[in-house]
mmCIF file of C-alpha atoms in Angstrom:
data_model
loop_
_atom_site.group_PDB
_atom_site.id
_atom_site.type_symbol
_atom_site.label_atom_id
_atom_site.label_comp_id
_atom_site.label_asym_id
_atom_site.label_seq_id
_atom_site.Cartn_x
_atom_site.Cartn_y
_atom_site.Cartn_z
ATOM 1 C CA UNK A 571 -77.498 121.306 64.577
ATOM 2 C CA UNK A 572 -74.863 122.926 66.869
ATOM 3 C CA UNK A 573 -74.075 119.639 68.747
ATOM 4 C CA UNK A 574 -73.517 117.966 65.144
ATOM 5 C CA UNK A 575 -71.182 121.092 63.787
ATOM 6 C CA UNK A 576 -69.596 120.490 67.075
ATOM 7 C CA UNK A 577 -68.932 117.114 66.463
ATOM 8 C CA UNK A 578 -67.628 117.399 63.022
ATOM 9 C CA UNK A 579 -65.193 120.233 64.374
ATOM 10 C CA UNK A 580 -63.809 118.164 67.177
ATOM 11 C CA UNK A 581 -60.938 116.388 67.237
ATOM 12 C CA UNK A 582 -61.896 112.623 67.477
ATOM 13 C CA UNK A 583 -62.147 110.926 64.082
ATOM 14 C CA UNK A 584 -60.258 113.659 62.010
ATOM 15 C CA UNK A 585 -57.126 114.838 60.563
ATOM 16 C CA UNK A 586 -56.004 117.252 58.741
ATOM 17 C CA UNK A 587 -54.222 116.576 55.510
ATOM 18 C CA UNK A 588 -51.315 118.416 54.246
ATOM 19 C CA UNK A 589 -53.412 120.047 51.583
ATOM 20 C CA UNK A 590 -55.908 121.689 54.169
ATOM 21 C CA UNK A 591 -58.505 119.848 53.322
ATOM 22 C CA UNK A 592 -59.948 116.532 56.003
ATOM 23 C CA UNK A 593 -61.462 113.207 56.070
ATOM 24 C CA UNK A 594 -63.035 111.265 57.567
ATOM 25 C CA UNK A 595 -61.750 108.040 58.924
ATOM 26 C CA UNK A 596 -63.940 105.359 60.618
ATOM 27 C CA UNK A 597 -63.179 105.323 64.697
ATOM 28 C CA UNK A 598 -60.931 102.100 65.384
ATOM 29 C CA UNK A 599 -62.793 98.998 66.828
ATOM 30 C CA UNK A 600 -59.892 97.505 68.582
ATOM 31 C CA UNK A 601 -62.435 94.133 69.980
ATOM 32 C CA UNK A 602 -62.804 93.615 66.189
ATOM 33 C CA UNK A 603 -58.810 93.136 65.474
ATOM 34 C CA UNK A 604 -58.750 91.520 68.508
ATOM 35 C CA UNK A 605 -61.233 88.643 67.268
ATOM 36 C CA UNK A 606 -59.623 88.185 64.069
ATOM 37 C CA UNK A 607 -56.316 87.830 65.297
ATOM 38 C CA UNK A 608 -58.023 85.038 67.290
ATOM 39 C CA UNK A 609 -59.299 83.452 64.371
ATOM 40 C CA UNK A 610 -56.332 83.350 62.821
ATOM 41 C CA UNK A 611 -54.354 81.603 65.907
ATOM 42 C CA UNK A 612 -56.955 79.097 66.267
ATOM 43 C CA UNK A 613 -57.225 78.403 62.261
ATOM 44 C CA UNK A 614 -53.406 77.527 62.363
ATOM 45 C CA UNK A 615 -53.836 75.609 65.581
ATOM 46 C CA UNK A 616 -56.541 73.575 64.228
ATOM 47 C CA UNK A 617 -54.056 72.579 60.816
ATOM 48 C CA UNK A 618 -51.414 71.737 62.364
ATOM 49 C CA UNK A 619 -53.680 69.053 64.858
ATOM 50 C CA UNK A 620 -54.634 67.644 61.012
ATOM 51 C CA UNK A 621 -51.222 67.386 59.937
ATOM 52 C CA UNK A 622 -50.063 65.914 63.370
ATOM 53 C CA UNK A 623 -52.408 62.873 63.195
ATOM 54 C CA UNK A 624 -52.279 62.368 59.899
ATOM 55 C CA UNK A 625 -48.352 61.168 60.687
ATOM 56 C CA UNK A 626 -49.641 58.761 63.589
ATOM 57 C CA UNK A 627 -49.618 55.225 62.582
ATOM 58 C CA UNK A 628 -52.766 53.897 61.453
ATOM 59 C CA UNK A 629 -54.645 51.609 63.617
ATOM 60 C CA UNK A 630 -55.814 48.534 63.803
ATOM 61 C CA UNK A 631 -59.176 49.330 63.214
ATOM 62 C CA UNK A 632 -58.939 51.710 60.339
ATOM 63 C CA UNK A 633 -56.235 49.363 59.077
ATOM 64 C CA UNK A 634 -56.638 45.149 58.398
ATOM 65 C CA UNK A 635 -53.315 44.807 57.418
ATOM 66 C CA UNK A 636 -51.838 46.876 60.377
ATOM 67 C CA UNK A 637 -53.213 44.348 62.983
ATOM 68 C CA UNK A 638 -51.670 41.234 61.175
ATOM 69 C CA UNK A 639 -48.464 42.771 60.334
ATOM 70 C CA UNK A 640 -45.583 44.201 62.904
ATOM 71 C CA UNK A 641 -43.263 46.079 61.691
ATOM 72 C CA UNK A 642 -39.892 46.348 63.953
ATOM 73 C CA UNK A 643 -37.474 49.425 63.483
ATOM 74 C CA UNK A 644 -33.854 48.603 63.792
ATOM 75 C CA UNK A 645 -32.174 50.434 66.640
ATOM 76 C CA UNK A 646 -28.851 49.963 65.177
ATOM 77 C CA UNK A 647 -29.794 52.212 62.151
ATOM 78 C CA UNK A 648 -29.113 55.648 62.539
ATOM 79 C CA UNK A 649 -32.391 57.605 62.259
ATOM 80 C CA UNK A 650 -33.018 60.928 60.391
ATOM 81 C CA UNK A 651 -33.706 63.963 62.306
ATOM 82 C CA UNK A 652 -37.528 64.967 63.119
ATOM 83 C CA UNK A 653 -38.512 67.228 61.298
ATOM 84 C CA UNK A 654 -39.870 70.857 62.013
ATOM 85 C CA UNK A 655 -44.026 71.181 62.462
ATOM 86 C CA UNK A 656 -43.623 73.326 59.333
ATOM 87 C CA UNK A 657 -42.611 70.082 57.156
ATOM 88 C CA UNK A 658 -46.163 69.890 54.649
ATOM 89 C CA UNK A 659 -46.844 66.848 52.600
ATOM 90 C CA UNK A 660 -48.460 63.510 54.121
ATOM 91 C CA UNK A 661 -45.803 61.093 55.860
ATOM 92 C CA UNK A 662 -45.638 57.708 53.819
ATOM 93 C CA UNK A 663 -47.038 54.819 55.179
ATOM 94 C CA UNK A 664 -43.849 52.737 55.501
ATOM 95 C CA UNK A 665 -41.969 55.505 56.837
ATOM 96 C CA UNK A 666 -44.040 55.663 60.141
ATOM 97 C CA UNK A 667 -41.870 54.173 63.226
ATOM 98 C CA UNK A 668 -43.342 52.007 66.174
ATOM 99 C CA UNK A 669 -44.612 54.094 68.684
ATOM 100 C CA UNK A 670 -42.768 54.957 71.701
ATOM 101 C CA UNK A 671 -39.293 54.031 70.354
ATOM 102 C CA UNK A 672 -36.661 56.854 69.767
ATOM 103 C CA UNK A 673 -35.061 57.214 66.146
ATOM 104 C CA UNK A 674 -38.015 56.257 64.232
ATOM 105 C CA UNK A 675 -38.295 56.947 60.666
ATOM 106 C CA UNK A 676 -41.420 59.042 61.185
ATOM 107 C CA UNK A 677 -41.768 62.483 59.084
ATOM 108 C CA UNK A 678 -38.562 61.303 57.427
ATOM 109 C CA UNK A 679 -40.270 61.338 53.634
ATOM 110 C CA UNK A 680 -38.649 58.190 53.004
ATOM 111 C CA UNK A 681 -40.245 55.096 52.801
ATOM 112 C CA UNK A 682 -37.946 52.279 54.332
ATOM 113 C CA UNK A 683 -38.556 48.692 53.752
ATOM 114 C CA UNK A 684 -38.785 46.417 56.481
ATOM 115 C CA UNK A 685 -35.796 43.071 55.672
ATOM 116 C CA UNK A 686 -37.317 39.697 55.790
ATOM 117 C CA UNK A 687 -35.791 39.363 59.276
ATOM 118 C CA UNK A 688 -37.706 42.643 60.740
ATOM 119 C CA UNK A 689 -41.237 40.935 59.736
ATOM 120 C CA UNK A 690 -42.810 38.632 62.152
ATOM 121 C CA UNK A 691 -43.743 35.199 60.502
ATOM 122 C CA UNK A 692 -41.143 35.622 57.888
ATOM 123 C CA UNK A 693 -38.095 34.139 57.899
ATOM 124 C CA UNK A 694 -34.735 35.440 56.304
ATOM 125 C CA UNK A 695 -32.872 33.744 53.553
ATOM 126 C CA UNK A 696 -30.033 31.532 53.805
ATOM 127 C CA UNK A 697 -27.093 32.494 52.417
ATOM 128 C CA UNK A 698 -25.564 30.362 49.121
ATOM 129 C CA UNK A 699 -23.836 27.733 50.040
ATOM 130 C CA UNK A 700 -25.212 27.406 53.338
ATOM 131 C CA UNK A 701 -26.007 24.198 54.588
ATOM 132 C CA UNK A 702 -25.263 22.410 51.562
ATOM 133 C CA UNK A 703 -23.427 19.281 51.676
ATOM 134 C CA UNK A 704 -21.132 17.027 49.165
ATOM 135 C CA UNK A 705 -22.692 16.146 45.670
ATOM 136 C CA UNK A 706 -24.253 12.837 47.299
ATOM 137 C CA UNK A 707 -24.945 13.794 50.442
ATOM 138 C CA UNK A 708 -22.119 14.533 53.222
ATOM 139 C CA UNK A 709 -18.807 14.298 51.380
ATOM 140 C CA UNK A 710 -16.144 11.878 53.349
ATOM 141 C CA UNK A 711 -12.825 13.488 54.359
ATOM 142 C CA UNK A 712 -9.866 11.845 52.605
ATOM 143 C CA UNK A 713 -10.249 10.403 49.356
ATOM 144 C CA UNK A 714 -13.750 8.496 48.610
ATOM 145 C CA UNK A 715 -15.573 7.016 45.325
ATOM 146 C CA UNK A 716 -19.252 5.896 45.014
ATOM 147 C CA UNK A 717 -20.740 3.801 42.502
ATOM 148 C CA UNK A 718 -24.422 4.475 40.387
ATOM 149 C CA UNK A 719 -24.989 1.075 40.861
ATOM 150 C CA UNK A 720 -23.745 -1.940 41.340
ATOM 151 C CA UNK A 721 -25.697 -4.547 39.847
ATOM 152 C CA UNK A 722 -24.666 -5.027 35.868
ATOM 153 C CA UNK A 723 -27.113 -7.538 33.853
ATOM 154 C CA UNK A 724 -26.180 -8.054 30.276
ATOM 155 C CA UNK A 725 -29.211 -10.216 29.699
ATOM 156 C CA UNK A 726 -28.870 -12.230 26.599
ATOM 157 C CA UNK A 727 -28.042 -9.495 24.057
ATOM 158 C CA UNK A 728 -25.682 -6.453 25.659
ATOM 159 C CA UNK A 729 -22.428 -6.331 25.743
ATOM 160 C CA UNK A 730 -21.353 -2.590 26.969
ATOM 161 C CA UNK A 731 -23.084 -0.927 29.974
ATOM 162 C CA UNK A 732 -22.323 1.993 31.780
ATOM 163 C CA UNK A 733 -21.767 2.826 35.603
ATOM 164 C CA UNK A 734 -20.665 6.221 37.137
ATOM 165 C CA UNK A 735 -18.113 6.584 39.345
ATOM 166 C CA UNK A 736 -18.785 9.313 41.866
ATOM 167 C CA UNK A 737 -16.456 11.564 44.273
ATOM 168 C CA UNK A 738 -17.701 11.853 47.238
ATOM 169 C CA UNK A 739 -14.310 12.294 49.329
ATOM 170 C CA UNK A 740 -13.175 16.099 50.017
ATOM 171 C CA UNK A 741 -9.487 14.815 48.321
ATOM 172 C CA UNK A 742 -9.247 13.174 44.417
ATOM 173 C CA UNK A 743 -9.142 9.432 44.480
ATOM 174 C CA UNK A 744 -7.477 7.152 42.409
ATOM 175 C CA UNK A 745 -9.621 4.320 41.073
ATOM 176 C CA UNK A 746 -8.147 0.953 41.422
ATOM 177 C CA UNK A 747 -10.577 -2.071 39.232
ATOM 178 C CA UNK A 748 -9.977 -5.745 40.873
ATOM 179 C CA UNK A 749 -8.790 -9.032 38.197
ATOM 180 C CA UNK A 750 -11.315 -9.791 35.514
ATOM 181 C CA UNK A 751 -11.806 -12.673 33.257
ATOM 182 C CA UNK A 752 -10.735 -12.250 30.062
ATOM 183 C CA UNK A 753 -13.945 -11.741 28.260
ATOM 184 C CA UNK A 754 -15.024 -9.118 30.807
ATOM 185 C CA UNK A 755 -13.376 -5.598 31.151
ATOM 186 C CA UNK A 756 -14.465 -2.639 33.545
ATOM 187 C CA UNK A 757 -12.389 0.530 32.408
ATOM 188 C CA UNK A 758 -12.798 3.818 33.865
ATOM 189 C CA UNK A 759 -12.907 6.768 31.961
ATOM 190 C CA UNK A 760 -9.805 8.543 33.762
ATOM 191 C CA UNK A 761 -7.557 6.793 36.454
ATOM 192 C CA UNK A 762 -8.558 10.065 39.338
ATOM 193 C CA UNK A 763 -11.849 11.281 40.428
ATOM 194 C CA UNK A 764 -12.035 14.134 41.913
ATOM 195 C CA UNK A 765 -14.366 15.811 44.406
ATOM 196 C CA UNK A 766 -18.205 16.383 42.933
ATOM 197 C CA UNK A 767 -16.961 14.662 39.786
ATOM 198 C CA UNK A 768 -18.713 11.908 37.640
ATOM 199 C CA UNK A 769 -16.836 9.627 35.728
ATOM 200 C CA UNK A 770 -17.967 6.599 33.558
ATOM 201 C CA UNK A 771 -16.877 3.185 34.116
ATOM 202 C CA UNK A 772 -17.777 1.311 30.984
ATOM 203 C CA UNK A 773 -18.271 -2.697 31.344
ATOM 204 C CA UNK A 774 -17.665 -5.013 28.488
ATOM 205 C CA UNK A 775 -19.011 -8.588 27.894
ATOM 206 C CA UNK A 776 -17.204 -10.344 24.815
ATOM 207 C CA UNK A 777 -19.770 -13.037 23.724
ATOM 208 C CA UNK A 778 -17.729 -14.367 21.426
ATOM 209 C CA UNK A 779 -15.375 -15.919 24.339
ATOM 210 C CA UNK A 780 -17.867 -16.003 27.194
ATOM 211 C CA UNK A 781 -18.285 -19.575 28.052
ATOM 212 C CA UNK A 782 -22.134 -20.721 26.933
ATOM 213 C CA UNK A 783 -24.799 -20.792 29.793
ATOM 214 C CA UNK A 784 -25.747 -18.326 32.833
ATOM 215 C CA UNK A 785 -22.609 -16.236 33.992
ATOM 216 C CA UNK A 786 -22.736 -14.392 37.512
ATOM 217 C CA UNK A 787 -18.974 -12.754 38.980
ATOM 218 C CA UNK A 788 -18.451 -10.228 41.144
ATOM 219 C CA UNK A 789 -15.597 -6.940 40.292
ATOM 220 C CA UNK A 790 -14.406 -5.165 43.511
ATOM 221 C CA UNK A 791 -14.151 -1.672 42.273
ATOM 222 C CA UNK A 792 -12.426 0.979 45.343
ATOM 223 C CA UNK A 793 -10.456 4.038 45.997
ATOM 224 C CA UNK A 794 -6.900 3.729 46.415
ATOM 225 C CA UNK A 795 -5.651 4.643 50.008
ATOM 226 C CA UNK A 796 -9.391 5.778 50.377
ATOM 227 C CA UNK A 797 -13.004 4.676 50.607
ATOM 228 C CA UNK A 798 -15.750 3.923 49.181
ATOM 229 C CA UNK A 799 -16.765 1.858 46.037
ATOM 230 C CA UNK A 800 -18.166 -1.458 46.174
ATOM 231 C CA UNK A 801 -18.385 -4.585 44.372
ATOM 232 C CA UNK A 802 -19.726 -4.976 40.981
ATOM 233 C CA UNK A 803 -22.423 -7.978 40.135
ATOM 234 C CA UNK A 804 -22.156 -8.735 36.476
ATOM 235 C CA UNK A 805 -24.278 -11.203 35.078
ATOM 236 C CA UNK A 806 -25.615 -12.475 31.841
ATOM 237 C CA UNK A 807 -26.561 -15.301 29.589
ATOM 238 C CA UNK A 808 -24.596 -16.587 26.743
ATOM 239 C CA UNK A 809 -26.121 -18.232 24.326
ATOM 240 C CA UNK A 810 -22.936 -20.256 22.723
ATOM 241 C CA UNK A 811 -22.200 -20.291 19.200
ATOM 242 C CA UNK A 812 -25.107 -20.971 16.716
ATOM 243 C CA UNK A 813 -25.828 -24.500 15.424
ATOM 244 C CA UNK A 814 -25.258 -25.075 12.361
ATOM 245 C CA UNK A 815 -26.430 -28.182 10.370
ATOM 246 C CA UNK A 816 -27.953 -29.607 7.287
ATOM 247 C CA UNK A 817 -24.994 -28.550 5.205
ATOM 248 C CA UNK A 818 -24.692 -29.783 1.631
ATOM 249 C CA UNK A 819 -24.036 -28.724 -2.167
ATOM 250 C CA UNK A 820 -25.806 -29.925 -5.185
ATOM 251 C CA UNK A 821 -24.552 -30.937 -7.505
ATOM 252 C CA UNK A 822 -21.850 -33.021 -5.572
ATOM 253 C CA UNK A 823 -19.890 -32.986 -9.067
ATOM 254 C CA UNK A 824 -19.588 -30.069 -11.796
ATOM 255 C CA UNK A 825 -17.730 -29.738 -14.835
ATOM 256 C CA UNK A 826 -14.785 -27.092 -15.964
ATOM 257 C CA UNK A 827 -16.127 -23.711 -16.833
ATOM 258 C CA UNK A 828 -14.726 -23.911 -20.504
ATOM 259 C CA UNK A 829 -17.330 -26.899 -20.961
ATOM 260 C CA UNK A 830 -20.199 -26.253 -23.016
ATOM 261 C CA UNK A 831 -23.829 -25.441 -20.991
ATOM 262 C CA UNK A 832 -25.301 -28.294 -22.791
ATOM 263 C CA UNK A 833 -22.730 -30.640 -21.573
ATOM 264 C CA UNK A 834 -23.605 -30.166 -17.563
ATOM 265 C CA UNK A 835 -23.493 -27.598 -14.592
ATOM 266 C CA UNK A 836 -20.560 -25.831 -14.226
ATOM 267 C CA UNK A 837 -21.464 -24.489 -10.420
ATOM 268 C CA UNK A 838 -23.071 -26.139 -7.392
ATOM 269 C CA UNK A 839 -25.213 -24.899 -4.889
ATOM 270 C CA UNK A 840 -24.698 -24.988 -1.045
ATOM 271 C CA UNK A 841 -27.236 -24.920 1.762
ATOM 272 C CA UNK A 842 -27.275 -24.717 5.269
ATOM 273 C CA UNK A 843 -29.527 -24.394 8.232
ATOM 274 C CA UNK A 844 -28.752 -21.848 11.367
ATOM 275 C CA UNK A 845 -30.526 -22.312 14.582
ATOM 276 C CA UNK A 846 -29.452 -19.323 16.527
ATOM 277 C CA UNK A 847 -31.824 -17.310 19.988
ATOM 278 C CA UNK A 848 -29.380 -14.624 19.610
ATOM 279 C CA UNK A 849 -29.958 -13.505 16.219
ATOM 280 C CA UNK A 850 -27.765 -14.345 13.070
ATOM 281 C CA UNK A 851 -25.332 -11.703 11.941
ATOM 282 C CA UNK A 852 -24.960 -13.771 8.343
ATOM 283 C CA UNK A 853 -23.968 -16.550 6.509
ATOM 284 C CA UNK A 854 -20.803 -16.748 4.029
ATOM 285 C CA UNK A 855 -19.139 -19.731 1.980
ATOM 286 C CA UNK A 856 -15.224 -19.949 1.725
ATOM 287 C CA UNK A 857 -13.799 -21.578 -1.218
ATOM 288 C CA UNK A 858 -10.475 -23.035 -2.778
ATOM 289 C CA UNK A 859 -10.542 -24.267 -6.075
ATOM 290 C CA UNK A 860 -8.176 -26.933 -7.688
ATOM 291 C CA UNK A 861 -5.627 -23.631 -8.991
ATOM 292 C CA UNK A 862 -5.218 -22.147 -5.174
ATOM 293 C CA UNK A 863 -7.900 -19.849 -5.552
ATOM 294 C CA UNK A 864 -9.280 -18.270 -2.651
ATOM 295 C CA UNK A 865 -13.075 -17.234 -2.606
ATOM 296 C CA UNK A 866 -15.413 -15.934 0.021
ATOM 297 C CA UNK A 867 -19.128 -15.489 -0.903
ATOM 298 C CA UNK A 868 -22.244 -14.704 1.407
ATOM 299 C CA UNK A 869 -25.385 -16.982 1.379
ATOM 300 C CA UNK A 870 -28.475 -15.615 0.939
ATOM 301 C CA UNK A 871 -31.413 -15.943 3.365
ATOM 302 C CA UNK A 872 -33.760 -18.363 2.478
ATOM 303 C CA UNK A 873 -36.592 -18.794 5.310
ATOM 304 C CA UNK A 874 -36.816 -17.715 8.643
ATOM 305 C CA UNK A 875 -39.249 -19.304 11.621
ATOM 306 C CA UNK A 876 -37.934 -18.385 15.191
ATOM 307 C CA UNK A 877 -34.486 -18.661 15.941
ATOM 308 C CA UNK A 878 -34.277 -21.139 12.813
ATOM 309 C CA UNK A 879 -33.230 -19.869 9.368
ATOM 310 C CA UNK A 880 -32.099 -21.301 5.819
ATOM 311 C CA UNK A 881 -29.312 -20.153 3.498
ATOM 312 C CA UNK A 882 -27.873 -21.303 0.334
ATOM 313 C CA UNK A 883 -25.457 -19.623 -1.776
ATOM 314 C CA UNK A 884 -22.765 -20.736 -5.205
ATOM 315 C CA UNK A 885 -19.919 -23.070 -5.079
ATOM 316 C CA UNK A 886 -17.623 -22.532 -8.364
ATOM 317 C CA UNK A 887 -17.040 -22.307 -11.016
ATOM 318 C CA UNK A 888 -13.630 -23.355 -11.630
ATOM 319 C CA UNK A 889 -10.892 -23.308 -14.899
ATOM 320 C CA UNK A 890 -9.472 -26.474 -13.588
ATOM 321 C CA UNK A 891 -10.417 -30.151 -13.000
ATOM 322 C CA UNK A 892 -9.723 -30.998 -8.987
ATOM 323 C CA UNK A 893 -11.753 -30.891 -6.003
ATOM 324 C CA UNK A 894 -12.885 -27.705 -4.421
ATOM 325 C CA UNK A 895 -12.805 -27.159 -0.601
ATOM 326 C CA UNK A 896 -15.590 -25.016 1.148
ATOM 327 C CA UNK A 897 -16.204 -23.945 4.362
ATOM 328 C CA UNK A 898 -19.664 -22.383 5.568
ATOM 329 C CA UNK A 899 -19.478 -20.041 8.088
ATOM 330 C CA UNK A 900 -22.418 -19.052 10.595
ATOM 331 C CA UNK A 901 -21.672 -15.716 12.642
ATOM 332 C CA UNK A 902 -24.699 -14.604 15.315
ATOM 333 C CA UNK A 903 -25.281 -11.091 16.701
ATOM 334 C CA UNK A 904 -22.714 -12.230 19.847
ATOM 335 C CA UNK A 905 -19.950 -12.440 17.519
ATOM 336 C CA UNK A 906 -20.354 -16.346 17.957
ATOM 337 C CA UNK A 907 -19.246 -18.126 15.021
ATOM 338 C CA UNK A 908 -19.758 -21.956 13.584
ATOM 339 C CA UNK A 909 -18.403 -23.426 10.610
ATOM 340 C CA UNK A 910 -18.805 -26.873 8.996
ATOM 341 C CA UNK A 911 -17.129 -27.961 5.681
ATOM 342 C CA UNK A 912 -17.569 -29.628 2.547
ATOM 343 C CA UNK A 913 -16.148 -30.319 -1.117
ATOM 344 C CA UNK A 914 -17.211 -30.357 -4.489
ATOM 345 C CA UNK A 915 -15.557 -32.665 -7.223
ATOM 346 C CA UNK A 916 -14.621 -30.965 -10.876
ATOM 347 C CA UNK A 917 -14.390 -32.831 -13.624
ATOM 348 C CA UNK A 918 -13.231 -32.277 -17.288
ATOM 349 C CA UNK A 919 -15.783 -31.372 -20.039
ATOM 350 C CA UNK A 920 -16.879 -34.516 -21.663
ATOM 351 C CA UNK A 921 -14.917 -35.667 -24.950
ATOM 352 C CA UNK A 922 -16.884 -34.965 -28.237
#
């Protein structure tokens, strides 16, 4: 009992407070702080091992896409500055620099895109323009034309066709079209082409003046003080005007148109017969009666079989006695025309 009053008197483990009266404290265990603070240190040592190789670059193995893809840093790009150990956050993938090369973008927060150029297998795009030549193909220096083509078949029914003239010089050119028949013209639609441009030439048969049968000619077409061009192979068949037979009128002889009806017919009838491959544009009869008169009347169509066709039409009346003239006239699809003539007598009314 003494030894315990005696060790509640002592010294060790109490105080005295300002109000006389003391507690008791518990002794200090300086091994216990001592092992805590040791916790501590290696508690922070172990995070920031985490957070250090969470910003290595993932390998090959945890990563597929790593081991087919490298990714080169530019060393000509300035790099940010590393950041402190106490940076938190995870590092972005992309921002994570090849290993063992100074001024990576590692721990920079920033994810930076490799160009085309940086990633192997790919290769960068060209710029516009770049390798690209004239409109057909390499342009010539100086002044140059092409043609589209140069081969121009009008068959047995075109007349007008079109071929481009193209520049492929690096200067304008002046277009310069060789002698031509009469019934053929090649006329371009402006006198300069320039570089890249496409003009149209436009070739012209006239059928109408062609000479009948198979036509074949050649048209040197060229730049002036240039090159290029060619020459141009028109060819075509012409049919020739249509034939035209079997004309007649019926009556041969009509009367006056003040006669009576009774008395006899005071208009004829004229027929004719087209043979024509080309196709008929139409048929017309042109008149002069006994007076002067002028008159121009279209024939109907009749019958068709092939390139053969029938067509009749009125000749007359007329106020006067006197002959009346007629022409028919047989036009085809070329422009081709025939004609044949004919007459028809007119004769008073009968007395009584």
């Amino acid at each position: 009992m003494a030894q315990r009053m005696a060790d509640e008197i002592g010294p060790a483990g109490r105080h005295r407070s300002p109000w006389g009266r003391s507690k008791r404290i518990l002794p200090i265990r300086w091994g216990r702080v001592a092992a805590a603070v040791g916790a501590a240190a290696a508690l922070v040592t172990t995070l920031l091992l985490v957070h250090n190789s969470g910003s290595e670059p993932p390998s090959a193995t945890r990563d597929p896409a790593g081991a087919r893809t490298s990714i080169v840093v530019s060393t000509s790009v300035a790099s940010p500055p590393t950041p402190s150990p106490s940076a938190s956050g995870p590092v972005p993938v992309g921002a994570v620099g090849a290993p063992g090369l100074s001024g990576s973008a590692e721990g920079s927060g920033v994810s930076a895109a490799p160009e085309p150029s940086q990633v192997a297998g790919t290769a960068a795009p060209a710029r516009p323009g770049a390798g690209t030549d004239g409109p057909r193909g390499t342009a010539t220096a100086g002044p140059a034309i092409g043609l589209s083509r140069t081969d121009v078949d009008f068959g047995e029914v075109e007349s007008t066709i079109r071929v481009d003239l193209l520049g492929v010089g690096t200067s304008p050119a002046r277009v310069r079209v060789g002698d031509t028949p009469g019934w053929v013209s090649v006329v371009p639609g402006q006198e300069v082409v320039d570089p890249g441009a496409q003009v149209p030439l436009v070739v012209t048969l006239d059928r109408a003046t062609a000479p009948p049968g198979s036509i074949d000619l050649d048209v040197p077409v060229s730049a002036v003080d240039g090159s290029g061009g060619g020459d141009l192979r028109i060819t075509a068949r012409v049919s020739g005007a249509p034939g035209l037979s079997g004309v007649s009128a019926a009556p041969t002889a009509i009367l006056t148109s003040g006669c009576a009806g009774d008395q006899g017919a005071t208009q004829a009838t004229v027929t004719a017969t087209v043979v024509d491959p080309t196709g008929v544009l139409g048929v017309e009869v042109r008149t002069r009666a006994p007076d002067g008169q002028a008159t121009t009347t279209p024939l109907q169509l009749v019958t068709a079989v092939d390139d053969r066709s029938t067509w009749s039409g009125p000749v007359g009346p007329a106020p006067t006695a006197g002959t009346i003239t007629y022409t028919v006239v047989a036009t085809d699809l070329d422009g081709r025309s025939s004609t044949t003539d004919g007459s028809v007598e007119v004769r008073p009314c009968p007395a009584g």
